[in-house]
PDB file of C-alpha atoms in Angstrom:
ATOM      1  CA  MET B  10       0.000   0.000   0.000  1.00  0.00           C
ATOM      2  CA  THR B  11       1.116   3.565  -0.671  1.00  0.00           C
ATOM      3  CA  SER B  12       0.126   6.579   1.455  1.00  0.00           C
ATOM      4  CA  VAL B  13      -1.071   9.674  -0.393  1.00  0.00           C
ATOM      5  CA  SER B  14      -1.615  13.034   1.318  1.00  0.00           C
ATOM      6  CA  ILE B  15      -4.481  15.189   0.026  1.00  0.00           C
ATOM      7  CA  LEU B  16      -4.353  18.851   1.073  1.00  0.00           C
ATOM      8  CA  GLY B  17      -7.419  21.019   1.320  1.00  0.00           C
ATOM      9  CA  GLY B  18      -8.517  21.261   4.934  1.00  0.00           C
ATOM     10  CA  ALA B  19      -6.897  22.234   8.193  1.00  0.00           C
ATOM     11  CA  GLU B  20      -5.235  18.826   8.301  1.00  0.00           C
ATOM     12  CA  PRO B  21      -4.049  16.699   5.402  1.00  0.00           C
ATOM     13  CA  VAL B  22      -6.134  13.616   4.695  1.00  0.00           C
ATOM     14  CA  VAL B  23      -4.050  10.480   4.236  1.00  0.00           C
ATOM     15  CA  LEU B  24      -5.476   7.688   2.086  1.00  0.00           C
ATOM     16  CA  ASP B  25      -4.053   4.231   1.531  1.00  0.00           C
ATOM     17  CA  VAL B  26      -4.093   3.283  -2.119  1.00  0.00           C
ATOM     18  CA  ALA B  27      -2.829   0.121  -3.722  1.00  0.00           C
ATOM     19  CA  ALA B  28       0.572   0.320  -5.412  1.00  0.00           C
ATOM     20  CA  PRO B  29       0.450  -0.295  -9.167  1.00  0.00           C
ATOM     21  CA  ALA B  30       0.399  -3.999  -9.896  1.00  0.00           C
ATOM     22  CA  ALA B  31       3.302  -5.472 -11.829  1.00  0.00           C
ATOM     23  CA  PRO B  32       2.289  -6.380 -15.373  1.00  0.00           C
ATOM     24  CA  ALA B  33       1.458  -9.984 -16.124  1.00  0.00           C
ATOM     25  CA  ARG B  34       4.504 -11.617 -17.682  1.00  0.00           C
ATOM     26  CA  VAL B  35       4.008 -14.344 -20.264  1.00  0.00           C
ATOM     27  CA  PRO B  36       6.782 -16.853 -21.033  1.00  0.00           C
ATOM     28  CA  THR B  37       7.424 -18.031 -24.570  1.00  0.00           C
ATOM     29  CA  ALA B  38       8.966 -21.361 -25.487  1.00  0.00           C
ATOM     30  CA  ARG B  39      12.586 -20.965 -26.553  1.00  0.00           C
ATOM     31  CA  ARG B  40      15.160 -23.085 -28.344  1.00  0.00           C
ATOM     32  CA  TYR B  41      18.688 -23.135 -26.980  1.00  0.00           C
ATOM     33  CA  LEU B  42      21.995 -24.615 -28.118  1.00  0.00           C
ATOM     34  CA  MET B  43      24.392 -25.758 -25.393  1.00  0.00           C
ATOM     35  CA  CYS B  44      27.714 -27.607 -25.103  1.00  0.00           C
ATOM     36  CA  GLU B  45      28.585 -29.859 -22.164  1.00  0.00           C
ATOM     37  CA  PRO B  46      31.757 -28.716 -20.339  1.00  0.00           C
ATOM     38  CA  GLU B  47      33.382 -32.137 -20.635  1.00  0.00           C
ATOM     39  CA  HIS B  48      36.782 -30.538 -21.300  1.00  0.00           C
ATOM     40  CA  PHE B  49      36.298 -27.419 -19.169  1.00  0.00           C
ATOM     41  CA  THR B  50      39.320 -26.028 -17.387  1.00  0.00           C
ATOM     42  CA  VAL B  51      41.115 -22.688 -17.050  1.00  0.00           C
ATOM     43  CA  GLU B  52      44.365 -23.052 -18.976  1.00  0.00           C
ATOM     44  CA  TYR B  53      44.895 -19.428 -20.022  1.00  0.00           C
ATOM     45  CA  ARG B  54      43.793 -15.927 -19.084  1.00  0.00           C
ATOM     46  CA  ILE B  55      41.776 -13.899 -21.599  1.00  0.00           C
ATOM     47  CA  ASN B  56      39.563 -12.003 -19.132  1.00  0.00           C
ATOM     48  CA  PRO B  57      39.950 -10.718 -15.559  1.00  0.00           C
ATOM     49  CA  TRP B  58      37.970 -13.630 -14.105  1.00  0.00           C
ATOM     50  CA  MET B  59      40.347 -16.333 -15.332  1.00  0.00           C
ATOM     51  CA  ASP B  60      43.219 -17.504 -13.124  1.00  0.00           C
ATOM     52  CA  PRO B  61      45.008 -20.658 -14.328  1.00  0.00           C
ATOM     53  CA  SER B  62      46.535 -21.114 -10.871  1.00  0.00           C
ATOM     54  CA  ARG B  63      43.124 -21.730  -9.260  1.00  0.00           C
ATOM     55  CA  PRO B  64      41.937 -25.346  -9.116  1.00  0.00           C
ATOM     56  CA  VAL B  65      38.994 -26.215 -11.388  1.00  0.00           C
ATOM     57  CA  ASP B  66      36.597 -29.088 -10.732  1.00  0.00           C
ATOM     58  CA  THR B  67      35.450 -30.225 -14.185  1.00  0.00           C
ATOM     59  CA  GLY B  68      33.035 -32.739 -12.678  1.00  0.00           C
ATOM     60  CA  LEU B  69      31.331 -30.022 -10.649  1.00  0.00           C
ATOM     61  CA  ALA B  70      31.152 -27.805 -13.736  1.00  0.00           C
ATOM     62  CA  VAL B  71      29.358 -30.614 -15.594  1.00  0.00           C
ATOM     63  CA  GLU B  72      26.921 -31.054 -12.682  1.00  0.00           C
ATOM     64  CA  GLN B  73      26.100 -27.335 -12.588  1.00  0.00           C
ATOM     65  CA  TRP B  74      25.747 -27.159 -16.379  1.00  0.00           C
ATOM     66  CA  THR B  75      23.446 -30.207 -16.346  1.00  0.00           C
ATOM     67  CA  ALA B  76      21.249 -28.573 -13.710  1.00  0.00           C
ATOM     68  CA  LEU B  77      21.045 -25.454 -15.901  1.00  0.00           C
ATOM     69  CA  LYS B  78      20.061 -27.533 -18.932  1.00  0.00           C
ATOM     70  CA  GLU B  79      17.420 -29.374 -16.923  1.00  0.00           C
ATOM     71  CA  THR B  80      16.077 -26.066 -15.632  1.00  0.00           C
ATOM     72  CA  TYR B  81      15.451 -24.912 -19.205  1.00  0.00           C
ATOM     73  CA  GLU B  82      13.754 -28.191 -20.053  1.00  0.00           C
ATOM     74  CA  ARG B  83      11.593 -28.025 -16.931  1.00  0.00           C
ATOM     75  CA  LEU B  84      10.470 -24.549 -18.032  1.00  0.00           C
ATOM     76  CA  GLY B  85       9.347 -26.020 -21.357  1.00  0.00           C
ATOM     77  CA  HIS B  86      12.248 -24.975 -23.560  1.00  0.00           C
ATOM     78  CA  ARG B  87      14.026 -27.094 -26.155  1.00  0.00           C
ATOM     79  CA  VAL B  88      17.743 -27.671 -25.684  1.00  0.00           C
ATOM     80  CA  ASP B  89      19.899 -28.878 -28.567  1.00  0.00           C
ATOM     81  CA  LEU B  90      23.471 -30.004 -27.988  1.00  0.00           C
ATOM     82  CA  ILE B  91      26.740 -29.635 -29.845  1.00  0.00           C
ATOM     83  CA  ASP B  92      29.519 -32.118 -29.090  1.00  0.00           C
ATOM     84  CA  PRO B  93      32.399 -30.744 -27.009  1.00  0.00           C
ATOM     85  CA  VAL B  94      35.837 -30.840 -28.617  1.00  0.00           C
ATOM     86  CA  PRO B  95      39.057 -31.702 -26.752  1.00  0.00           C
ATOM     87  CA  GLY B  96      41.397 -28.758 -26.497  1.00  0.00           C
ATOM     88  CA  LEU B  97      38.582 -26.189 -26.525  1.00  0.00           C
ATOM     89  CA  PRO B  98      37.799 -25.724 -22.811  1.00  0.00           C
ATOM     90  CA  ASP B  99      35.645 -22.616 -23.370  1.00  0.00           C
ATOM     91  CA  MET B 100      33.378 -24.234 -25.965  1.00  0.00           C
ATOM     92  CA  VAL B 101      30.828 -24.582 -23.152  1.00  0.00           C
ATOM     93  CA  PHE B 102      30.184 -20.857 -23.594  1.00  0.00           C
ATOM     94  CA  ALA B 103      28.019 -21.411 -26.658  1.00  0.00           C
ATOM     95  CA  ALA B 104      26.544 -17.914 -26.633  1.00  0.00           C
ATOM     96  CA  ASN B 105      29.791 -16.567 -28.083  1.00  0.00           C
ATOM     97  CA  SER B 106      29.513 -18.666 -31.226  1.00  0.00           C
ATOM     98  CA  GLY B 107      26.565 -17.319 -33.188  1.00  0.00           C
ATOM     99  CA  THR B 108      23.665 -14.903 -33.425  1.00  0.00           C
ATOM    100  CA  VAL B 109      20.421 -16.243 -34.879  1.00  0.00           C
ATOM    101  CA  VAL B 110      17.470 -14.017 -35.793  1.00  0.00           C
ATOM    102  CA  ASP B 111      14.585 -15.206 -37.980  1.00  0.00           C
ATOM    103  CA  GLY B 112      16.596 -18.242 -39.038  1.00  0.00           C
ATOM    104  CA  ARG B 113      19.561 -16.203 -40.292  1.00  0.00           C
ATOM    105  CA  VAL B 114      22.838 -17.156 -38.671  1.00  0.00           C
ATOM    106  CA  LEU B 115      25.772 -14.810 -38.196  1.00  0.00           C
ATOM    107  CA  GLY B 116      28.693 -16.837 -36.931  1.00  0.00           C
ATOM    108  CA  ALA B 117      31.575 -15.798 -34.700  1.00  0.00           C
ATOM    109  CA  ARG B 118      35.114 -14.581 -35.116  1.00  0.00           C
ATOM    110  CA  PHE B 119      36.986 -14.635 -31.812  1.00  0.00           C
ATOM    111  CA  ARG B 120      39.541 -12.105 -30.672  1.00  0.00           C
ATOM    112  CA  ALA B 121      41.521 -14.605 -28.563  1.00  0.00           C
ATOM    113  CA  PRO B 122      43.393 -17.196 -30.647  1.00  0.00           C
ATOM    114  CA  GLN B 123      42.708 -19.819 -27.964  1.00  0.00           C
ATOM    115  CA  ARG B 124      38.996 -19.782 -28.898  1.00  0.00           C
ATOM    116  CA  ALA B 125      39.253 -19.240 -32.656  1.00  0.00           C
ATOM    117  CA  ALA B 126      38.641 -22.878 -33.613  1.00  0.00           C
ATOM    118  CA  GLU B 127      35.248 -22.950 -31.867  1.00  0.00           C
ATOM    119  CA  ALA B 128      33.644 -20.884 -34.623  1.00  0.00           C
ATOM    120  CA  GLU B 129      34.084 -23.573 -37.279  1.00  0.00           C
ATOM    121  CA  HIS B 130      32.563 -26.301 -35.114  1.00  0.00           C
ATOM    122  CA  PHE B 131      29.437 -24.210 -34.553  1.00  0.00           C
ATOM    123  CA  ARG B 132      29.266 -23.313 -38.258  1.00  0.00           C
ATOM    124  CA  ARG B 133      29.268 -27.008 -39.100  1.00  0.00           C
ATOM    125  CA  TRP B 134      26.544 -27.672 -36.526  1.00  0.00           C
ATOM    126  CA  PHE B 135      24.243 -25.112 -38.109  1.00  0.00           C
ATOM    127  CA  LEU B 136      24.828 -26.496 -41.588  1.00  0.00           C
ATOM    128  CA  ALA B 137      24.278 -30.082 -40.377  1.00  0.00           C
ATOM    129  CA  ASN B 138      21.005 -29.015 -38.777  1.00  0.00           C
ATOM    130  CA  GLY B 139      19.460 -27.538 -41.890  1.00  0.00           C
ATOM    131  CA  TYR B 140      20.575 -23.900 -41.748  1.00  0.00           C
ATOM    132  CA  ARG B 141      21.686 -22.623 -45.137  1.00  0.00           C
ATOM    133  CA  ASP B 142      21.735 -18.883 -44.450  1.00  0.00           C
ATOM    134  CA  VAL B 143      24.969 -18.979 -42.416  1.00  0.00           C
ATOM    135  CA  VAL B 144      27.427 -16.091 -42.752  1.00  0.00           C
ATOM    136  CA  MET B 145      30.810 -16.000 -41.072  1.00  0.00           C
ATOM    137  CA  PRO B 146      31.876 -12.480 -40.092  1.00  0.00           C
ATOM    138  CA  SER B 147      34.821 -10.607 -41.517  1.00  0.00           C
ATOM    139  CA  ARG B 148      35.237  -8.583 -38.298  1.00  0.00           C
ATOM    140  CA  ILE B 149      35.887  -9.710 -34.725  1.00  0.00           C
ATOM    141  CA  ASN B 150      32.431 -10.691 -33.528  1.00  0.00           C
ATOM    142  CA  GLU B 151      31.794 -12.654 -30.326  1.00  0.00           C
ATOM    143  CA  ALA B 152      28.130 -13.189 -31.127  1.00  0.00           C
ATOM    144  CA  GLU B 153      25.627 -13.189 -28.264  1.00  0.00           C
ATOM    145  CA  GLY B 154      28.415 -12.285 -25.920  1.00  0.00           C
ATOM    146  CA  ASP B 155      28.071  -8.789 -27.373  1.00  0.00           C
ATOM    147  CA  PHE B 156      24.742  -9.000 -29.242  1.00  0.00           C
ATOM    148  CA  ALA B 157      21.421  -8.954 -27.370  1.00  0.00           C
ATOM    149  CA  TRP B 158      18.247  -9.267 -29.440  1.00  0.00           C
ATOM    150  CA  THR B 159      15.258  -7.549 -27.840  1.00  0.00           C
ATOM    151  CA  GLY B 160      12.661  -8.565 -30.401  1.00  0.00           C
ATOM    152  CA  SER B 161      12.918  -5.246 -32.212  1.00  0.00           C
ATOM    153  CA  LEU B 162      16.520  -4.050 -31.738  1.00  0.00           C
ATOM    154  CA  LEU B 163      19.920  -5.671 -31.610  1.00  0.00           C
ATOM    155  CA  LEU B 164      21.831  -4.108 -28.722  1.00  0.00           C
ATOM    156  CA  ALA B 165      25.507  -4.423 -29.591  1.00  0.00           C
ATOM    157  CA  GLY B 166      28.455  -4.098 -27.236  1.00  0.00           C
ATOM    158  CA  THR B 167      32.011  -3.101 -28.046  1.00  0.00           C
ATOM    159  CA  GLY B 168      35.097  -1.963 -26.193  1.00  0.00           C
ATOM    160  CA  PHE B 169      36.952  -5.163 -25.355  1.00  0.00           C
ATOM    161  CA  ARG B 170      36.025  -7.979 -27.741  1.00  0.00           C
ATOM    162  CA  THR B 171      33.671  -7.298 -30.654  1.00  0.00           C
ATOM    163  CA  ASP B 172      34.865  -4.712 -33.186  1.00  0.00           C
ATOM    164  CA  PRO B 173      32.535  -1.726 -33.645  1.00  0.00           C
ATOM    165  CA  GLN B 174      32.615  -2.429 -37.406  1.00  0.00           C
ATOM    166  CA  ALA B 175      30.978  -5.791 -36.637  1.00  0.00           C
ATOM    167  CA  HIS B 176      27.829  -3.934 -35.613  1.00  0.00           C
ATOM    168  CA  ALA B 177      27.287  -2.678 -39.154  1.00  0.00           C
ATOM    169  CA  GLU B 178      28.039  -6.156 -40.481  1.00  0.00           C
ATOM    170  CA  ALA B 179      25.414  -7.640 -38.150  1.00  0.00           C
ATOM    171  CA  GLN B 180      22.828  -5.145 -39.341  1.00  0.00           C
ATOM    172  CA  GLU B 181      23.567  -6.002 -42.963  1.00  0.00           C
ATOM    173  CA  VAL B 182      23.541  -9.783 -42.462  1.00  0.00           C
ATOM    174  CA  LEU B 183      20.626 -10.067 -40.048  1.00  0.00           C
ATOM    175  CA  GLY B 184      18.584  -7.190 -41.446  1.00  0.00           C
ATOM    176  CA  VAL B 185      17.712  -5.716 -38.050  1.00  0.00           C
ATOM    177  CA  PRO B 186      18.379  -2.292 -36.499  1.00  0.00           C
ATOM    178  CA  VAL B 187      21.488  -2.174 -34.318  1.00  0.00           C
ATOM    179  CA  VAL B 188      22.219   0.099 -31.351  1.00  0.00           C
ATOM    180  CA  SER B 189      25.906   0.324 -30.394  1.00  0.00           C
ATOM    181  CA  LEU B 190      26.892   0.451 -26.720  1.00  0.00           C
ATOM    182  CA  GLN B 191      30.396   1.138 -25.395  1.00  0.00           C
ATOM    183  CA  LEU B 192      31.699  -1.008 -22.529  1.00  0.00           C
ATOM    184  CA  VAL B 193      34.342   0.582 -20.288  1.00  0.00           C
ATOM    185  CA  ASP B 194      34.987  -1.810 -17.379  1.00  0.00           C
ATOM    186  CA  PRO B 195      37.292  -4.748 -18.269  1.00  0.00           C
ATOM    187  CA  ARG B 196      35.530  -6.976 -15.730  1.00  0.00           C
ATOM    188  CA  TYR B 197      32.409  -6.654 -17.878  1.00  0.00           C
ATOM    189  CA  TYR B 198      34.129  -7.328 -21.161  1.00  0.00           C
ATOM    190  CA  HIS B 199      31.012  -8.597 -22.961  1.00  0.00           C
ATOM    191  CA  LEU B 200      27.567  -7.038 -23.147  1.00  0.00           C
ATOM    192  CA  ASP B 201      26.022 -10.201 -21.703  1.00  0.00           C
ATOM    193  CA  VAL B 202      27.755  -9.683 -18.352  1.00  0.00           C
ATOM    194  CA  ALA B 203      26.573  -6.064 -18.157  1.00  0.00           C
ATOM    195  CA  LEU B 204      22.990  -6.253 -19.493  1.00  0.00           C
ATOM    196  CA  VAL B 205      20.157  -8.747 -19.830  1.00  0.00           C
ATOM    197  CA  VAL B 206      17.016  -8.415 -21.943  1.00  0.00           C
ATOM    198  CA  LEU B 207      14.074  -9.269 -19.681  1.00  0.00           C
ATOM    199  CA  SER B 208      11.333  -8.610 -22.258  1.00  0.00           C
ATOM    200  CA  GLU B 209      11.044  -6.670 -25.485  1.00  0.00           C
ATOM    201  CA  ASP B 210      10.526  -3.387 -23.637  1.00  0.00           C
ATOM    202  CA  LEU B 211      12.598  -3.943 -20.498  1.00  0.00           C
ATOM    203  CA  VAL B 212      16.232  -4.636 -19.678  1.00  0.00           C
ATOM    204  CA  ALA B 213      18.373  -4.821 -16.569  1.00  0.00           C
ATOM    205  CA  TYR B 214      21.902  -3.435 -16.672  1.00  0.00           C
ATOM    206  CA  TYR B 215      24.829  -2.216 -14.600  1.00  0.00           C
ATOM    207  CA  PRO B 216      25.290   1.475 -15.471  1.00  0.00           C
ATOM    208  CA  GLU B 217      28.963   1.695 -14.491  1.00  0.00           C
ATOM    209  CA  ALA B 218      29.868  -0.894 -17.122  1.00  0.00           C
ATOM    210  CA  PHE B 219      28.956   1.585 -19.887  1.00  0.00           C
ATOM    211  CA  SER B 220      30.345   4.868 -21.192  1.00  0.00           C
ATOM    212  CA  PRO B 221      28.424   8.055 -20.301  1.00  0.00           C
ATOM    213  CA  GLY B 222      26.979   8.304 -23.809  1.00  0.00           C
ATOM    214  CA  SER B 223      25.838   4.681 -23.773  1.00  0.00           C
ATOM    215  CA  ARG B 224      24.191   5.207 -20.385  1.00  0.00           C
ATOM    216  CA  ARG B 225      22.225   8.081 -21.893  1.00  0.00           C
ATOM    217  CA  VAL B 226      21.169   5.855 -24.795  1.00  0.00           C
ATOM    218  CA  LEU B 227      19.995   3.148 -22.402  1.00  0.00           C
ATOM    219  CA  ARG B 228      18.064   5.658 -20.289  1.00  0.00           C
ATOM    220  CA  ARG B 229      16.357   6.951 -23.435  1.00  0.00           C
ATOM    221  CA  LEU B 230      15.472   3.469 -24.699  1.00  0.00           C
ATOM    222  CA  TYR B 231      14.577   1.967 -21.311  1.00  0.00           C
ATOM    223  CA  PRO B 232      13.621   4.673 -18.810  1.00  0.00           C
ATOM    224  CA  ASP B 233      12.132   2.049 -16.485  1.00  0.00           C
ATOM    225  CA  ALA B 234      15.053  -0.376 -16.665  1.00  0.00           C
ATOM    226  CA  VAL B 235      16.126  -2.439 -13.679  1.00  0.00           C
ATOM    227  CA  LEU B 236      19.452  -1.038 -12.486  1.00  0.00           C
ATOM    228  CA  ALA B 237      21.820  -3.623 -11.110  1.00  0.00           C
ATOM    229  CA  THR B 238      24.125  -2.952  -8.173  1.00  0.00           C
ATOM    230  CA  ALA B 239      27.862  -3.526  -8.039  1.00  0.00           C
ATOM    231  CA  ASP B 240      27.209  -6.744  -6.099  1.00  0.00           C
ATOM    232  CA  ASP B 241      24.764  -7.939  -8.763  1.00  0.00           C
ATOM    233  CA  ALA B 242      27.379  -7.365 -11.444  1.00  0.00           C
ATOM    234  CA  ALA B 243      30.264  -8.855  -9.447  1.00  0.00           C
ATOM    235  CA  CYS B 244      28.600 -12.291  -9.267  1.00  0.00           C
ATOM    236  CA  LEU B 245      27.768 -12.059 -12.998  1.00  0.00           C
ATOM    237  CA  GLY B 246      24.115 -11.724 -12.047  1.00  0.00           C
ATOM    238  CA  LEU B 247      23.326 -10.010 -15.342  1.00  0.00           C
ATOM    239  CA  ASN B 248      24.568 -13.032 -17.263  1.00  0.00           C
ATOM    240  CA  ALA B 249      21.005 -14.260 -17.083  1.00  0.00           C
ATOM    241  CA  VAL B 250      18.419 -15.750 -19.448  1.00  0.00           C
ATOM    242  CA  SER B 251      14.788 -14.596 -19.644  1.00  0.00           C
ATOM    243  CA  ASP B 252      11.898 -16.225 -21.494  1.00  0.00           C
ATOM    244  CA  GLY B 253       9.663 -13.227 -20.888  1.00  0.00           C
ATOM    245  CA  ARG B 254       8.616 -14.385 -17.427  1.00  0.00           C
ATOM    246  CA  ASN B 255      11.185 -16.745 -15.935  1.00  0.00           C
ATOM    247  CA  VAL B 256      14.629 -15.247 -15.371  1.00  0.00           C
ATOM    248  CA  VAL B 257      17.390 -17.814 -14.850  1.00  0.00           C
ATOM    249  CA  LEU B 258      20.238 -16.116 -13.001  1.00  0.00           C
ATOM    250  CA  PRO B 259      23.120 -16.909 -10.632  1.00  0.00           C
ATOM    251  CA  VAL B 260      22.004 -17.812  -7.132  1.00  0.00           C
ATOM    252  CA  GLU B 261      24.215 -15.118  -5.602  1.00  0.00           C
ATOM    253  CA  ALA B 262      22.341 -12.296  -7.396  1.00  0.00           C
ATOM    254  CA  THR B 263      19.760 -11.886  -4.628  1.00  0.00           C
ATOM    255  CA  HIS B 264      19.198  -8.140  -5.051  1.00  0.00           C
ATOM    256  CA  LEU B 265      18.687  -8.467  -8.789  1.00  0.00           C
ATOM    257  CA  ALA B 266      16.293 -11.371  -8.199  1.00  0.00           C
ATOM    258  CA  GLU B 267      14.234  -9.192  -5.854  1.00  0.00           C
ATOM    259  CA  GLN B 268      14.128  -6.377  -8.394  1.00  0.00           C
ATOM    260  CA  VAL B 269      12.972  -8.526 -11.303  1.00  0.00           C
ATOM    261  CA  ALA B 270      10.357 -10.188  -9.063  1.00  0.00           C
ATOM    262  CA  ARG B 271       8.913  -6.744  -8.311  1.00  0.00           C
ATOM    263  CA  ARG B 272       8.503  -6.252 -12.066  1.00  0.00           C
ATOM    264  CA  GLY B 273       6.415  -9.394 -12.359  1.00  0.00           C
ATOM    265  CA  PHE B 274       9.117 -11.869 -13.384  1.00  0.00           C
ATOM    266  CA  GLU B 275       9.893 -15.187 -11.727  1.00  0.00           C
ATOM    267  CA  PRO B 276      13.569 -15.415 -10.727  1.00  0.00           C
ATOM    268  CA  ILE B 277      15.031 -18.909 -11.102  1.00  0.00           C
ATOM    269  CA  PRO B 278      18.369 -19.078  -9.243  1.00  0.00           C
ATOM    270  CA  VAL B 279      21.005 -21.568 -10.355  1.00  0.00           C
ATOM    271  CA  ASP B 280      24.487 -22.364  -9.095  1.00  0.00           C
ATOM    272  CA  ILE B 281      27.056 -21.987 -11.838  1.00  0.00           C
ATOM    273  CA  SER B 282      29.976 -20.929  -9.639  1.00  0.00           C
ATOM    274  CA  GLU B 283      32.514 -23.323 -11.163  1.00  0.00           C
ATOM    275  CA  LEU B 284      32.006 -21.946 -14.666  1.00  0.00           C
ATOM    276  CA  ARG B 285      32.308 -18.431 -13.274  1.00  0.00           C
ATOM    277  CA  LYS B 286      36.003 -19.182 -12.793  1.00  0.00           C
ATOM    278  CA  SER B 287      36.250 -18.625 -16.550  1.00  0.00           C
ATOM    279  CA  GLY B 288      33.994 -15.558 -16.512  1.00  0.00           C
ATOM    280  CA  GLY B 289      30.801 -17.359 -17.500  1.00  0.00           C
ATOM    281  CA  GLY B 290      27.246 -17.705 -16.234  1.00  0.00           C
ATOM    282  CA  PRO B 291      23.882 -19.008 -17.459  1.00  0.00           C
ATOM    283  CA  LYS B 292      23.747 -16.808 -20.544  1.00  0.00           C
ATOM    284  CA  CYS B 293      27.304 -17.584 -21.606  1.00  0.00           C
ATOM    285  CA  CYS B 294      26.312 -21.256 -21.722  1.00  0.00           C
ATOM    286  CA  THR B 295      23.182 -20.582 -23.763  1.00  0.00           C
ATOM    287  CA  LEU B 296      22.914 -19.683 -27.442  1.00  0.00           C
ATOM    288  CA  GLU B 297      19.321 -18.873 -28.385  1.00  0.00           C
ATOM    289  CA  ILE B 298      18.127 -20.094 -31.773  1.00  0.00           C
ATOM    290  CA  ARG B 299      15.381 -17.867 -33.145  1.00  0.00           C
ATOM    291  CA  ASP B 300      13.930 -19.627 -36.180  1.00  0.00           C
TER     292      ASP B 300
END
């Protein structure tokens, strides 16, 4: 309830009125592509989260990934799998390997040489699964790591991985409008660790991850956005996946979960702490296929 003071007499009259109800959120069935972390480890350092000297439990990573996959299936989503390849420990982060809108596929071109070979394996998967409109980029393009489709706009990050020229290439290949956003904090080196699309008209993001101009763009596009705290961002809470109602996010992101619940969403916490040792979360593991 919200108290409202009405002036007009000797004393103000205070009425209790109901706070506006959160809008009804409707989930839509999604199709995801994932890769089991059978060969997951941290052998090199290509982002601030990675420390090869820290022990990694590959078995635990597989358990956490399996729970994430089963969560999607329990929510009614389809999960397709690509076979993991020895020597590619980060292949589990399937989101970095393609952007699919209306059945058109724009592949990936990685900045780090350690991940470069992943792009060809995902290209072959798309071709083997009936996709003929597959274009491999000429510019550095880390796919859904830096591209977030809202349903009407492609929000595109740059600053650490994806080249800004790749944004124009994505617009040309996918035929959708692109909005460029500049990332400035190396901890949040991809757009998908700084922003999550909750629904077509609502996002959550961590303002300090973006340049001043990009923050102004986001405020203009999403004046009612959910603003994440430093703690939300630090546990990679924004590396989340929404189906329009259910928001799958790291279990540590309690403040963000409370905020999205107030907007009518259902937070679904998952433990993906072992994969976070490589800078990944639920979204990093999840490439959405939009046919």
